[in-house]
Coordinates of C-alpha atoms and ligand atoms in Angstrom, one line a residue:
X1 CA -30.5 -62.6 -32.0
X2 CA -29.9 -61.1 -28.3
X3 CA -32.1 -57.9 -27.4
X4 CA -31.1 -54.9 -25.2
X5 CA -33.8 -52.8 -23.2
X6 CA -31.9 -49.3 -22.9
X7 CA -33.0 -46.9 -20.0
X8 CA -31.2 -43.7 -20.0
X9 CA -31.3 -41.1 -17.2
X10 CA -29.9 -37.7 -17.3
X11 CA -28.5 -35.4 -19.6
X12 CA -27.7 -35.5 -23.5
X13 CA -24.2 -36.4 -23.0
X14 CA -25.8 -39.7 -21.2
X15 CA -28.1 -40.2 -24.5
X16 CA -25.0 -40.1 -26.5
X17 CA -23.1 -42.4 -24.3
X18 CA -26.2 -44.8 -24.6
X19 CA -25.9 -44.7 -28.3
X20 CA -22.3 -45.4 -28.1
X21 CA -22.8 -48.3 -25.9
X22 CA -25.4 -50.0 -28.0
X23 CA -23.0 -49.6 -31.0
X24 CA -20.9 -52.0 -29.2
X25 CA -23.7 -54.2 -28.3
X26 CA -24.6 -54.4 -32.0
X27 CA -21.3 -55.8 -32.8
X28 CA -22.0 -58.5 -30.6
X29 CA -25.1 -59.3 -32.2
X30 CA -27.5 -57.6 -29.9
X31 CA -30.4 -55.5 -31.1
X32 CA -32.3 -52.8 -29.4
X33 CA -36.0 -53.5 -28.4
X34 CA -38.4 -50.9 -26.4
X35 CA -40.3 -54.1 -25.0
X36 CA -38.1 -54.8 -21.4
X37 CA -40.1 -58.2 -21.3
X38 CA -38.7 -59.7 -24.7
X39 CA -35.0 -58.3 -23.6
X40 CA -32.0 -60.5 -22.6
X41 CA -30.3 -57.4 -21.5
X42 CA -31.0 -54.2 -19.7
X43 CA -28.7 -51.3 -19.9
X44 CA -29.5 -48.6 -17.3
X45 CA -27.3 -45.6 -18.0
X46 CA -27.5 -43.5 -14.9
X47 CA -26.9 -39.8 -13.5
X48 CA -25.8 -38.5 -10.3
X49 CA -25.8 -34.8 -10.7
X50 CA -28.3 -34.7 -7.8
X51 CA -29.7 -36.8 -5.2
X52 CA -33.1 -37.2 -6.9
X53 CA -31.1 -38.0 -10.2
X54 CA -29.1 -41.2 -8.5
X55 CA -32.4 -42.2 -6.3
X56 CA -34.4 -42.7 -9.5
X57 CA -31.8 -44.8 -11.3
X58 CA -31.1 -47.0 -8.0
X59 CA -34.8 -47.6 -7.6
X60 CA -35.0 -48.6 -11.4
X61 CA -32.1 -51.1 -10.9
X62 CA -34.3 -52.4 -7.6
X63 CA -37.2 -52.8 -9.8
X64 CA -35.4 -55.1 -12.2
X65 CA -35.0 -57.9 -9.6
X66 CA -38.3 -59.5 -10.5
X67 CA -37.2 -58.9 -14.3
X68 CA -34.0 -60.9 -13.4
X69 CA -35.9 -63.6 -11.5
X70 CA -38.0 -64.9 -14.5
X71 CA -34.7 -65.9 -16.4
X72 CA -31.5 -66.0 -14.4
X73 CA -29.7 -65.9 -17.9
X74 CA -30.6 -62.6 -18.5
X75 CA -28.1 -59.7 -18.2
X76 CA -28.0 -56.2 -16.4
X77 CA -25.6 -53.7 -17.2
X78 CA -25.6 -50.5 -14.9
X79 CA -23.5 -47.9 -16.4
X80 CA -22.9 -44.2 -16.3
X81 CA -22.4 -41.5 -13.8
X82 CA -24.1 -43.0 -10.8
X83 CA -22.6 -46.3 -11.5
X84 CA -19.1 -44.7 -11.2
X85 CA -20.0 -43.2 -8.0
X86 CA -21.3 -46.4 -6.4
X87 CA -18.7 -48.8 -7.9
X88 CA -18.8 -52.2 -7.6
X89 CA -20.0 -52.0 -4.0
X90 CA -23.8 -52.1 -5.7
X91 CA -23.3 -55.7 -6.4
X92 CA -23.8 -56.1 -2.3
X93 CA -27.1 -54.9 -2.2
X94 CA -28.0 -55.8 -5.7
X95 CA -26.5 -59.2 -6.6
X96 CA -28.4 -59.9 -9.5
X97 CA -26.5 -57.1 -11.2
X98 CA -24.0 -58.3 -14.0
X99 CA -21.6 -55.5 -14.8
X100 CA -21.1 -52.0 -13.5
X101 CA -19.5 -49.7 -16.0
X102 CA -18.7 -46.5 -14.6
X103 CA -18.8 -43.2 -16.7
X104 CA -15.1 -42.8 -16.9
X105 CA -14.6 -46.2 -18.4
X106 CA -16.8 -45.5 -21.4
X107 CA -13.8 -46.0 -23.6
X108 CA -13.4 -49.2 -21.8
X109 CA -16.8 -50.4 -22.2
X110 CA -16.4 -53.0 -25.2
X111 CA -13.3 -54.4 -23.1
X112 CA -15.6 -54.8 -20.1
X113 CA -18.1 -56.6 -22.1
X114 CA -15.4 -59.3 -23.6
X115 CA -14.1 -59.6 -19.9
X116 CA -17.7 -60.5 -18.7
X117 CA -17.6 -63.6 -20.9
X118 CA -21.0 -62.7 -21.8
X119 CA -20.9 -61.5 -25.2
X120 CA -19.1 -62.9 -28.3
X121 CA -18.0 -60.4 -30.8
X122 CA -20.3 -61.2 -33.8
X123 CA -19.3 -59.0 -36.5
X124 CA -21.2 -60.9 -39.2
X125 CA -24.4 -60.1 -37.2
X126 CA -23.3 -56.4 -37.0
X127 CA -25.9 -54.2 -37.7
X128 CA -25.7 -50.5 -37.6
X129 CA -28.7 -50.4 -35.1
X130 CA -28.3 -46.8 -34.2
X131 CA -31.5 -45.1 -35.1
X132 CA -31.0 -41.8 -36.6
X133 CA -33.7 -38.6 -36.6
X134 CA -33.4 -34.8 -38.0
X135 CA -31.2 -34.3 -34.8
X136 CA -28.6 -36.5 -33.5
X137 CA -25.3 -35.9 -31.0
X138 CA -21.9 -35.8 -31.4
X139 CA -19.4 -36.1 -28.2
X140 CA -16.4 -33.9 -28.9
X141 CA -14.7 -34.0 -25.5
X142 CA -15.6 -35.8 -22.1
X143 CA -15.0 -34.7 -18.6
X144 CA -14.4 -31.3 -16.8
X145 CA -11.1 -29.5 -15.6
X146 CA -13.1 -27.0 -13.3
X147 CA -13.9 -28.0 -9.7
X148 CA -17.2 -26.3 -8.9
X149 CA -18.0 -26.4 -5.1
X150 CA -21.4 -28.3 -5.6
X151 CA -20.5 -30.4 -8.5
X152 CA -19.8 -34.4 -8.6
X153 CA -19.1 -34.2 -12.5
X154 CA -15.5 -34.1 -12.2
X155 CA -15.5 -37.0 -9.7
X156 CA -17.4 -39.4 -11.8
X157 CA -16.3 -38.4 -15.3
X158 CA -12.6 -37.1 -14.6
X159 CA -10.8 -34.3 -16.6
X160 CA -11.1 -33.4 -20.0
X161 CA -10.4 -35.5 -22.9
X162 CA -10.9 -34.2 -26.2
X163 CA -11.8 -36.3 -29.4
X164 CA -9.7 -35.1 -32.8
X165 CA -11.1 -33.1 -35.1
X166 CA -11.0 -36.0 -37.8
X167 CA -12.9 -38.6 -35.7
X168 CA -15.5 -35.8 -34.9
X169 CA -15.9 -34.5 -38.3
X170 CA -16.3 -38.2 -39.6
X171 CA -19.1 -38.7 -37.1
X172 CA -20.9 -36.0 -38.3
X173 CA -20.6 -36.8 -42.0
X174 CA -21.5 -40.3 -40.6
X175 CA -24.8 -39.1 -39.5
X176 CA -25.2 -36.4 -42.3
X177 CA -25.4 -39.6 -44.5
X178 CA -27.9 -41.0 -42.8
X179 CA -30.3 -37.9 -43.0
X180 CA -29.3 -36.1 -39.7
X181 CA -29.9 -32.5 -40.4
X182 CA -28.8 -31.1 -36.9
X183 CA -25.9 -31.8 -35.1
X184 CA -25.4 -31.1 -31.4
X185 CA -21.9 -31.0 -30.5
X186 CA -21.7 -32.4 -26.7
X187 CA -19.0 -31.8 -24.0
X188 CA -19.2 -31.3 -20.3
X189 CA -17.4 -27.9 -20.9
X190 CA -17.9 -28.0 -24.7
X191 CA -16.5 -24.8 -25.5
X192 CA -13.1 -25.4 -23.7
X193 CA -12.5 -28.0 -26.5
X194 CA -8.7 -27.8 -27.6
X195 CA -7.0 -30.3 -29.9
X196 CA -3.4 -29.3 -31.4
X197 CA -4.4 -26.3 -33.2
X198 CA -8.0 -26.2 -33.0
X199 CA -10.3 -24.8 -30.7
X200 CA -13.9 -24.7 -30.3
X201 CA -14.6 -22.0 -32.8
X202 CA -12.9 -23.4 -35.5
X203 CA -14.5 -26.6 -34.9
X204 CA -17.6 -25.4 -35.1
X205 CA -17.3 -23.9 -38.3
X206 CA -15.6 -27.2 -39.9
X207 CA -18.6 -29.2 -38.5
X208 CA -21.2 -26.5 -39.9
X209 CA -19.5 -27.0 -43.4
X210 CA -19.8 -30.7 -43.4
X211 CA -22.0 -31.9 -46.6
X212 CA -25.5 -32.2 -45.7
X213 CA -25.4 -30.6 -42.0
X214 CA -28.3 -28.0 -42.0
X215 CA -27.3 -26.5 -38.5
X216 CA -25.1 -27.1 -35.6
X217 CA -26.0 -26.9 -31.9
X218 CA -23.5 -27.4 -28.9
X219 CA -23.9 -28.0 -25.1
X220 CA -23.1 -27.3 -22.6
X221 CA -20.5 -24.3 -22.8
X222 CA -19.1 -22.6 -19.7
X223 CA -18.9 -19.0 -19.6
X224 CA -15.1 -18.5 -19.0
X225 CA -14.5 -19.8 -22.5
X226 CA -16.9 -17.5 -24.2
X227 CA -14.5 -15.6 -26.4
X228 CA -15.0 -12.6 -28.9
X229 CA -13.8 -15.2 -31.7
X230 CA -16.4 -17.8 -30.6
X231 CA -19.3 -15.0 -30.3
X232 CA -18.1 -13.7 -33.8
X233 CA -18.0 -17.3 -35.3
X234 CA -21.9 -18.2 -34.0
X235 CA -22.8 -14.5 -35.5
X236 CA -21.4 -14.9 -39.1
X237 CA -22.3 -18.6 -39.6
X238 CA -25.9 -19.1 -40.8
X239 CA -25.6 -23.1 -40.1
X240 CA -24.6 -22.3 -36.2
X241 CA -27.8 -22.2 -34.1
X242 CA -28.4 -18.8 -32.9
X243 CA -29.1 -20.0 -29.3
X244 CA -26.6 -20.9 -26.5
X245 CA -27.5 -22.6 -23.2
X246 CA -24.8 -20.9 -21.0
X247 CA -25.3 -21.9 -17.1
X248 CA -24.7 -18.8 -15.0
X249 CA -25.6 -20.6 -11.8
X250 CA -25.9 -17.6 -9.6
X251 CA -26.0 -13.7 -9.9
X252 CA -24.2 -12.9 -6.6
X253 CA -20.7 -12.5 -6.9
X254 CA -20.0 -13.9 -3.2
X255 CA -21.9 -17.0 -4.3
X256 CA -20.0 -17.4 -7.5
X257 CA -16.7 -16.9 -5.8
X258 CA -17.7 -19.7 -3.3
X259 CA -19.1 -22.0 -6.3
X260 CA -15.5 -21.2 -7.7
X261 CA -17.0 -20.6 -11.1
X262 CA -14.3 -18.6 -12.4
X263 CA -16.0 -15.3 -13.3
X264 CA -18.6 -12.5 -11.5
X265 CA -22.0 -11.3 -12.3
X266 CA -20.8 -8.5 -14.6
X267 CA -18.5 -10.4 -17.0
X268 CA -21.4 -13.0 -17.6
X269 CA -23.7 -10.2 -17.9
X270 CA -21.7 -8.6 -20.4
X271 CA -20.9 -11.8 -22.2
X272 CA -24.6 -12.5 -22.8
X273 CA -25.4 -8.9 -24.0
X274 CA -22.6 -9.4 -26.6
X275 CA -24.3 -12.5 -27.6
X276 CA -27.7 -11.2 -27.6
X277 CA -26.5 -8.3 -29.7
X278 CA -25.6 -10.8 -32.3
X279 CA -29.0 -12.2 -32.6
X280 CA -28.2 -15.1 -30.3
X281 CA -30.8 -16.4 -27.6
X282 CA -29.5 -17.1 -24.3
X283 CA -30.9 -19.7 -21.7
X284 CA -29.3 -20.9 -18.5
X285 CA -29.2 -23.2 -15.4
X286 CA -29.6 -21.6 -12.0
X287 CA -29.2 -23.2 -8.4
X288 CA -31.2 -21.8 -5.9
X289 CA -30.3 -22.3 -2.2
X290 CA -26.9 -22.8 -2.3
X291 CA -25.9 -23.1 1.3
X292 CA -24.5 -20.1 2.3
X293 CA -26.9 -18.0 -0.2
X294 CA -28.7 -15.4 1.6
X295 CA -32.0 -13.5 1.1
X296 CA -29.5 -10.6 -0.6
X297 CA -27.5 -13.3 -2.5
X298 CA -30.9 -14.4 -4.4
X299 CA -32.0 -11.0 -4.9
X300 CA -28.7 -10.7 -7.1
X301 CA -29.7 -13.9 -8.9
X302 CA -33.2 -12.3 -9.6
X303 CA -31.5 -9.2 -10.8
X304 CA -29.1 -10.9 -13.2
X305 CA -32.2 -12.8 -14.7
X306 CA -33.9 -9.5 -15.0
X307 CA -30.8 -7.8 -17.1
X308 CA -30.1 -11.4 -19.1
X309 CA -34.2 -11.9 -19.9
X310 CA -33.2 -15.7 -20.8
X311 CA -35.2 -17.5 -23.3
X312 CA -35.5 -20.5 -20.9
X313 CA -33.8 -21.4 -17.7
X314 CA -33.6 -24.7 -15.8
X315 CA -33.7 -24.1 -12.0
X316 CA -32.6 -26.4 -9.5
X317 CA -32.6 -26.9 -5.8
X318 CA -29.1 -27.1 -4.6
X319 CA -28.5 -30.9 -4.0
X320 CA -25.5 -32.0 -1.5
X321 CA -23.5 -34.3 -3.5
X322 CA -20.8 -36.3 -1.0
X323 CA -17.2 -35.5 -1.5
X324 CA -18.0 -32.2 -2.8
X325 CA -16.6 -29.1 -1.0
X326 CA -20.1 -27.6 -0.5
X327 CA -21.3 -31.2 0.8
X328 CA -20.3 -30.2 4.3
X329 CA -21.6 -26.5 4.4
X330 CA -24.6 -26.0 6.9
X331 CA -27.4 -24.1 4.9
X332 CA -28.2 -20.7 6.2
X333 CA -32.1 -20.9 4.5
X334 CA -34.7 -23.5 5.7
X335 CA -35.9 -25.9 3.0
X336 CA -39.3 -24.1 3.1
X337 CA -37.6 -20.8 2.4
X338 CA -35.2 -22.1 -0.5
X339 CA -38.8 -23.8 -1.9
X340 CA -40.3 -20.1 -2.0
X341 CA -37.2 -18.7 -3.7
X342 CA -37.4 -21.4 -6.3
X343 CA -41.1 -20.6 -6.8
X344 CA -40.2 -16.8 -7.2
X345 CA -37.5 -17.8 -9.6
X346 CA -39.4 -19.7 -11.9
X347 CA -42.3 -17.2 -12.0
X348 CA -39.4 -14.6 -13.2
X349 CA -38.1 -17.4 -15.8
X350 CA -41.6 -18.4 -16.8
X351 CA -42.2 -14.7 -17.9
X352 CA -39.2 -14.2 -19.6
X353 CA -39.6 -17.4 -21.4
X354 CA -43.0 -16.6 -22.8
X355 CA -41.6 -13.1 -23.6
X356 CA -39.0 -14.9 -25.9
X357 CA -41.7 -16.5 -28.0
X358 CA -44.1 -13.1 -27.7
X359 CA -41.0 -11.2 -29.3
X360 CA -40.8 -13.6 -32.4
X361 CA -44.1 -12.6 -33.7
X362 CA -43.8 -10.8 -37.1
X363 CA -40.3 -12.1 -37.8
X364 CA -39.2 -14.4 -40.6
X365 CA -37.6 -17.4 -39.2
X366 CA -35.9 -20.6 -40.9
X367 CA -37.6 -23.6 -39.1
X368 CA -36.0 -27.3 -39.3
X369 CA -39.0 -29.5 -39.5
X370 CA -38.9 -32.3 -36.8
X371 CA -42.7 -33.8 -37.3
X372 CA -44.6 -32.7 -40.4
X373 CA -46.3 -29.9 -38.6
X374 CA -43.6 -28.8 -35.9
X375 CA -40.2 -27.7 -36.0
X376 CA -37.7 -25.5 -34.1
X377 CA -36.1 -22.1 -35.1
X378 CA -32.3 -21.4 -35.1
X379 CA -32.9 -19.6 -31.7
X380 CA -34.5 -22.9 -30.5
X381 CA -37.9 -21.8 -30.0
X382 CA -40.8 -24.4 -31.3
X383 CA -42.8 -23.2 -34.5
X384 CA -46.1 -25.0 -35.7
X385 CA -46.9 -24.6 -39.2
X386 CA -50.3 -24.7 -40.8
X387 CA -49.4 -26.7 -43.6
X388 CA -47.5 -30.2 -43.6
X389 CA -43.7 -29.8 -44.5
X390 CA -41.4 -33.2 -44.9
X391 CA -39.6 -34.1 -41.7
X392 CA -36.0 -32.5 -42.0
X393 CA -36.9 -30.1 -44.4
X394 CA -35.8 -26.4 -43.8
X395 CA -39.0 -24.0 -44.3
X396 CA -38.9 -20.3 -44.2
X397 CA -41.9 -18.9 -42.2
X398 CA -43.2 -15.6 -41.0
X399 CA -44.3 -16.0 -37.5
X400 CA -48.0 -15.0 -37.0
X401 CA -48.6 -14.8 -33.5
X402 CA -47.5 -16.9 -30.1
X403 CA -49.4 -18.2 -27.2
X404 CA -46.0 -17.8 -25.2
X405 CA -45.1 -21.3 -25.6
X406 CA -45.2 -22.1 -29.3
X407 CA -44.8 -19.9 -32.4
X408 CA -47.5 -20.0 -35.2
X409 CA -46.3 -19.6 -38.5
X410 CA -48.4 -18.0 -41.5
Ligands
5AD501 N1 -27.3 -29.0 -7.0 C1 -28.3 -28.4 -8.0 N2 -27.9 -28.2 -9.0 C2 -26.8 -28.9 -9.6 N3 -26.3 -29.0 -10.6 C3 -25.0 -29.3 -10.6 N4 -24.7 -29.9 -9.7 C4 -25.9 -29.5 -9.0 C5 -26.1 -29.8 -7.4 N5 -25.0 -30.6 -6.4 C6 -26.8 -28.0 -12.1 C7 -26.2 -27.0 -12.1 C8 -25.7 -27.5 -13.9 C9 -26.7 -28.5 -13.9 C10 -26.3 -29.7 -15.3 O1 -26.8 -29.2 -12.9 O2 -27.2 -25.8 -12.6 O3 -25.3 -26.5 -14.6
SF4_502 FE1 -19.5 -29.4 -12.8 FE2 -18.5 -26.5 -13.0 FE3 -17.5 -28.7 -14.3 FE4 -19.9 -27.9 -15.3 S1 -18.1 -26.7 -14.9 S2 -19.5 -29.8 -15.3 S3 -20.8 -27.3 -13.0 S4 -17.7 -28.6 -12.3

């Protein structure tokens, strides 16, 4: 049996795509190995959202030259977003590369394997080797119809394509049968989901009612599709997690407009307030140092963070991506200035993150155990328990205290 070593870079979407690609390889009699030296195939699933991410993926590829030189029958597959952006041209610099499988072509991955002539379909050996844990991902849509000025995603993943509710719910049921308790519905703008009469709120409810599913989360929504119906659906259903990761990107109306985000700070703050009033913890993504960002714009971002008190935030330094409108803009602030802004923002974000943990002291929480001593609340906060509980069990606990990073249950 052939063995594949998989290296995944990037977001949850990529983790889910890697699992899908592994399933296609499994059908060809390939099993996964965690030991690259015993592998016959290396699959690198890549990210290109920021320059650093792409650089990591390409330098990993460079290091595979030695691995391939040991046995030229070994196969290297370079897949995902960086593969889509860089394309077949990569083979010029990396002639030992066998297959380039861009992110747009994930539906074609199986065909690509066949056309390479390197794999034979081997249904007999087909083992469902995709492992399952307490939590697993289900892709509900791919691509993005927005055109945020800084973002490369629409060009490497293409426009929105939604899967049918039937396929999605079947995937959820499959995972639940394998004892997966928490399902994360995935899409680039996941709450823009629409398939015939089914919108995202409808789909969430359906996923939450799949037998065996204890909790449903989703990643990543767009503020434009946070509707009263969606807030109500999240609030009223115990199985839908009371946490949302909602990227705001900036607190300055000028910058939000230039970014083409499709909302202003007032609208997004109002939506976040509604979510919080309904017991939902909100985390976010913020970009610092967008080329036209002034000190004043940055102040607006700090104000927004003060108002929203995010339970967590990923903060990114703007990274110019070729072929995006923001690429050619001349930065107003120096790199040192942007670093300083990032530092100030990170301190504020850490303060609110610790506060979210401290505020949970004294509350009762349902914890889904991911190890025998540790699990997560519906609001996505980590909890350690004094006693052991089976992995995958849902435990009702009272929170005693917090060190600002993890909650301790009584
Ligand atoms: N530079 C910095 N951050 C970016 N993101 C997307 N594109 C860029 C870029 N060019 C961030 C956004 C998005 C997250 C996934 O990555 O905050 O929400
Ligand atoms: Fe990129 Fe904007 Fe689409 Fe998000 S909504 S993937 S930031 S273009």
